[in-house]
mmCIF file of C-alpha atoms in Angstrom:
data_model
loop_
_atom_site.group_PDB
_atom_site.id
_atom_site.type_symbol
_atom_site.label_atom_id
_atom_site.label_comp_id
_atom_site.label_asym_id
_atom_site.label_seq_id
_atom_site.Cartn_x
_atom_site.Cartn_y
_atom_site.Cartn_z
ATOM 1 C CA UNK H 1 26.513 -18.693 3.387
ATOM 2 C CA UNK H 2 22.739 -18.982 3.240
ATOM 3 C CA UNK H 3 20.353 -16.033 3.273
ATOM 4 C CA UNK H 4 18.172 -16.075 6.367
ATOM 5 C CA UNK H 5 14.548 -15.016 6.120
ATOM 6 C CA UNK H 6 14.110 -11.720 7.911
ATOM 7 C CA UNK H 7 10.316 -11.600 7.973
ATOM 8 C CA UNK H 8 7.557 -14.011 8.740
ATOM 9 C CA UNK H 9 5.665 -15.199 5.684
ATOM 10 C CA UNK H 10 2.193 -13.800 5.122
ATOM 11 C CA UNK H 11 -0.705 -16.236 5.371
ATOM 12 C CA UNK H 12 -1.834 -17.257 1.874
ATOM 13 C CA UNK H 13 -5.292 -15.694 2.343
ATOM 14 C CA UNK H 14 -3.806 -12.332 3.334
ATOM 15 C CA UNK H 15 -1.202 -12.362 0.554
ATOM 16 C CA UNK H 16 -3.864 -13.253 -2.012
ATOM 17 C CA UNK H 17 -6.205 -10.496 -0.814
ATOM 18 C CA UNK H 18 -3.337 -7.972 -0.669
ATOM 19 C CA UNK H 19 -2.381 -8.617 -4.277
ATOM 20 C CA UNK H 20 -6.031 -8.565 -5.396
ATOM 21 C CA UNK H 21 -6.519 -5.141 -3.838
ATOM 22 C CA UNK H 22 -3.173 -3.655 -4.888
ATOM 23 C CA UNK H 23 -3.972 -4.736 -8.432
ATOM 24 C CA UNK H 24 -7.523 -3.400 -8.534
ATOM 25 C CA UNK H 25 -8.692 -1.115 -5.702
ATOM 26 C CA UNK H 26 -7.707 2.570 -5.769
ATOM 27 C CA UNK H 27 -8.968 3.240 -2.220
ATOM 28 C CA UNK H 28 -6.973 0.325 -0.774
ATOM 29 C CA UNK H 29 -3.871 1.375 -2.726
ATOM 30 C CA UNK H 30 -4.147 4.874 -1.237
ATOM 31 C CA UNK H 31 -4.616 3.421 2.269
ATOM 32 C CA UNK H 32 -1.613 1.098 1.775
ATOM 33 C CA UNK H 33 0.609 4.032 0.785
ATOM 34 C CA UNK H 34 -0.596 6.127 3.723
ATOM 35 C CA UNK H 35 -0.507 3.430 6.452
ATOM 36 C CA UNK H 36 0.537 0.027 5.160
ATOM 37 C CA UNK H 37 0.175 -1.771 8.494
ATOM 38 C CA UNK H 38 -3.393 -0.513 9.013
ATOM 39 C CA UNK H 39 -4.220 -1.539 5.444
ATOM 40 C CA UNK H 40 -2.815 -5.024 6.104
ATOM 41 C CA UNK H 41 -4.781 -5.324 9.366
ATOM 42 C CA UNK H 42 -7.954 -4.340 7.469
ATOM 43 C CA UNK H 43 -7.615 -7.492 5.351
ATOM 44 C CA UNK H 44 -6.992 -9.847 8.264
ATOM 45 C CA UNK H 45 -3.245 -9.607 8.870
ATOM 46 C CA UNK H 46 -2.057 -10.170 12.441
ATOM 47 C CA UNK H 47 1.571 -9.511 13.371
ATOM 48 C CA UNK H 48 3.449 -12.554 14.696
ATOM 49 C CA UNK H 49 3.969 -12.766 18.450
ATOM 50 C CA UNK H 50 7.406 -11.699 19.726
ATOM 51 C CA UNK H 51 9.968 -14.469 20.033
ATOM 52 C CA UNK H 52 11.750 -15.556 23.201
ATOM 53 C CA UNK H 53 14.331 -13.318 24.885
ATOM 54 C CA UNK H 54 17.798 -14.830 25.468
ATOM 55 C CA UNK H 55 19.717 -14.619 28.733
ATOM 56 C CA UNK H 56 21.553 -11.606 27.266
ATOM 57 C CA UNK H 57 18.257 -9.862 26.603
ATOM 58 C CA UNK H 58 18.478 -10.122 22.823
ATOM 59 C CA UNK H 59 15.683 -11.573 20.741
ATOM 60 C CA UNK H 60 16.531 -15.035 19.463
ATOM 61 C CA UNK H 61 18.165 -15.045 16.001
ATOM 62 C CA UNK H 62 15.353 -17.318 14.855
ATOM 63 C CA UNK H 63 12.867 -14.508 15.531
ATOM 64 C CA UNK H 64 11.254 -13.115 12.436
ATOM 65 C CA UNK H 65 10.175 -9.525 11.901
ATOM 66 C CA UNK H 66 6.644 -8.653 10.803
ATOM 67 C CA UNK H 67 6.363 -8.288 7.022
ATOM 68 C CA UNK H 68 6.249 -4.698 5.807
ATOM 69 C CA UNK H 69 7.241 -3.354 9.263
ATOM 70 C CA UNK H 70 9.489 -0.744 7.661
ATOM 71 C CA UNK H 71 7.863 -0.616 4.234
ATOM 72 C CA UNK H 72 8.048 2.848 2.676
ATOM 73 C CA UNK H 73 6.114 3.061 -0.584
ATOM 74 C CA UNK H 74 5.823 6.573 -1.957
ATOM 75 C CA UNK H 75 4.184 5.684 -5.287
ATOM 76 C CA UNK H 76 2.810 2.249 -6.024
ATOM 77 C CA UNK H 77 3.465 0.632 -9.355
ATOM 78 C CA UNK H 78 0.462 0.668 -11.689
ATOM 79 C CA UNK H 79 -2.221 -1.902 -10.981
ATOM 80 C CA UNK H 80 -1.388 -3.675 -14.233
ATOM 81 C CA UNK H 81 2.265 -4.066 -13.249
ATOM 82 C CA UNK H 82 1.378 -5.570 -9.878
ATOM 83 C CA UNK H 83 -1.129 -7.899 -11.529
ATOM 84 C CA UNK H 84 1.468 -8.991 -14.114
ATOM 85 C CA UNK H 85 4.022 -9.779 -11.380
ATOM 86 C CA UNK H 86 1.458 -11.409 -9.093
ATOM 87 C CA UNK H 87 2.951 -14.939 -9.081
ATOM 88 C CA UNK H 88 6.467 -13.690 -8.304
ATOM 89 C CA UNK H 89 5.286 -11.330 -5.554
ATOM 90 C CA UNK H 90 3.012 -14.026 -4.090
ATOM 91 C CA UNK H 91 5.916 -16.457 -3.924
ATOM 92 C CA UNK H 92 8.017 -13.903 -2.042
ATOM 93 C CA UNK H 93 5.229 -13.076 0.406
ATOM 94 C CA UNK H 94 4.491 -16.729 1.184
ATOM 95 C CA UNK H 95 8.071 -17.717 1.968
ATOM 96 C CA UNK H 96 8.916 -14.557 3.901
ATOM 97 C CA UNK H 97 10.936 -11.622 2.744
ATOM 98 C CA UNK H 98 14.713 -11.820 2.820
ATOM 99 C CA UNK H 99 17.081 -8.997 1.956
ATOM 100 C CA UNK H 100 15.314 -8.255 -1.318
ATOM 101 C CA UNK H 101 11.706 -7.232 -0.794
ATOM 102 C CA UNK H 102 9.216 -6.978 -3.633
ATOM 103 C CA UNK H 103 9.280 -3.562 -5.275
ATOM 104 C CA UNK H 104 5.741 -2.270 -5.006
ATOM 105 C CA UNK H 105 6.669 1.285 -5.912
ATOM 106 C CA UNK H 106 7.469 2.615 -9.352
ATOM 107 C CA UNK H 107 11.147 1.876 -8.987
ATOM 108 C CA UNK H 108 12.168 5.438 -9.685
ATOM 109 C CA UNK H 109 15.827 6.286 -9.107
ATOM 110 C CA UNK H 110 16.344 7.714 -5.634
ATOM 111 C CA UNK H 111 16.984 11.166 -7.091
ATOM 112 C CA UNK H 112 13.445 11.224 -8.541
ATOM 113 C CA UNK H 113 11.645 10.247 -5.340
ATOM 114 C CA UNK H 114 10.557 13.171 -3.205
ATOM 115 C CA UNK H 115 11.107 12.625 0.487
ATOM 116 C CA UNK H 116 8.898 14.134 3.143
#
């Protein structure tokens, strides 16, 4: 059974800029944690158009969800960590995110993450 991509891939320019800023810019990192979609739009990201509706009213199974639509990052990994994993994260962003999304937070055990 093959894993289906669940999100649309990011354009290379947007993915490159995203990783540049997450690895270097404190203001952008704060904005990304507060409102990731607004932060993505600020660097040129545009959500994909909705796919076709089937006769049953369901969105086609080929439809892809916008990247980061339900992203919840409470604490980003250090800039150095993101920079060190840049190639791996870039690869994931360019092919679309499947069930395993890149971990941009510190990877703390659930018990250590405070929930609002």
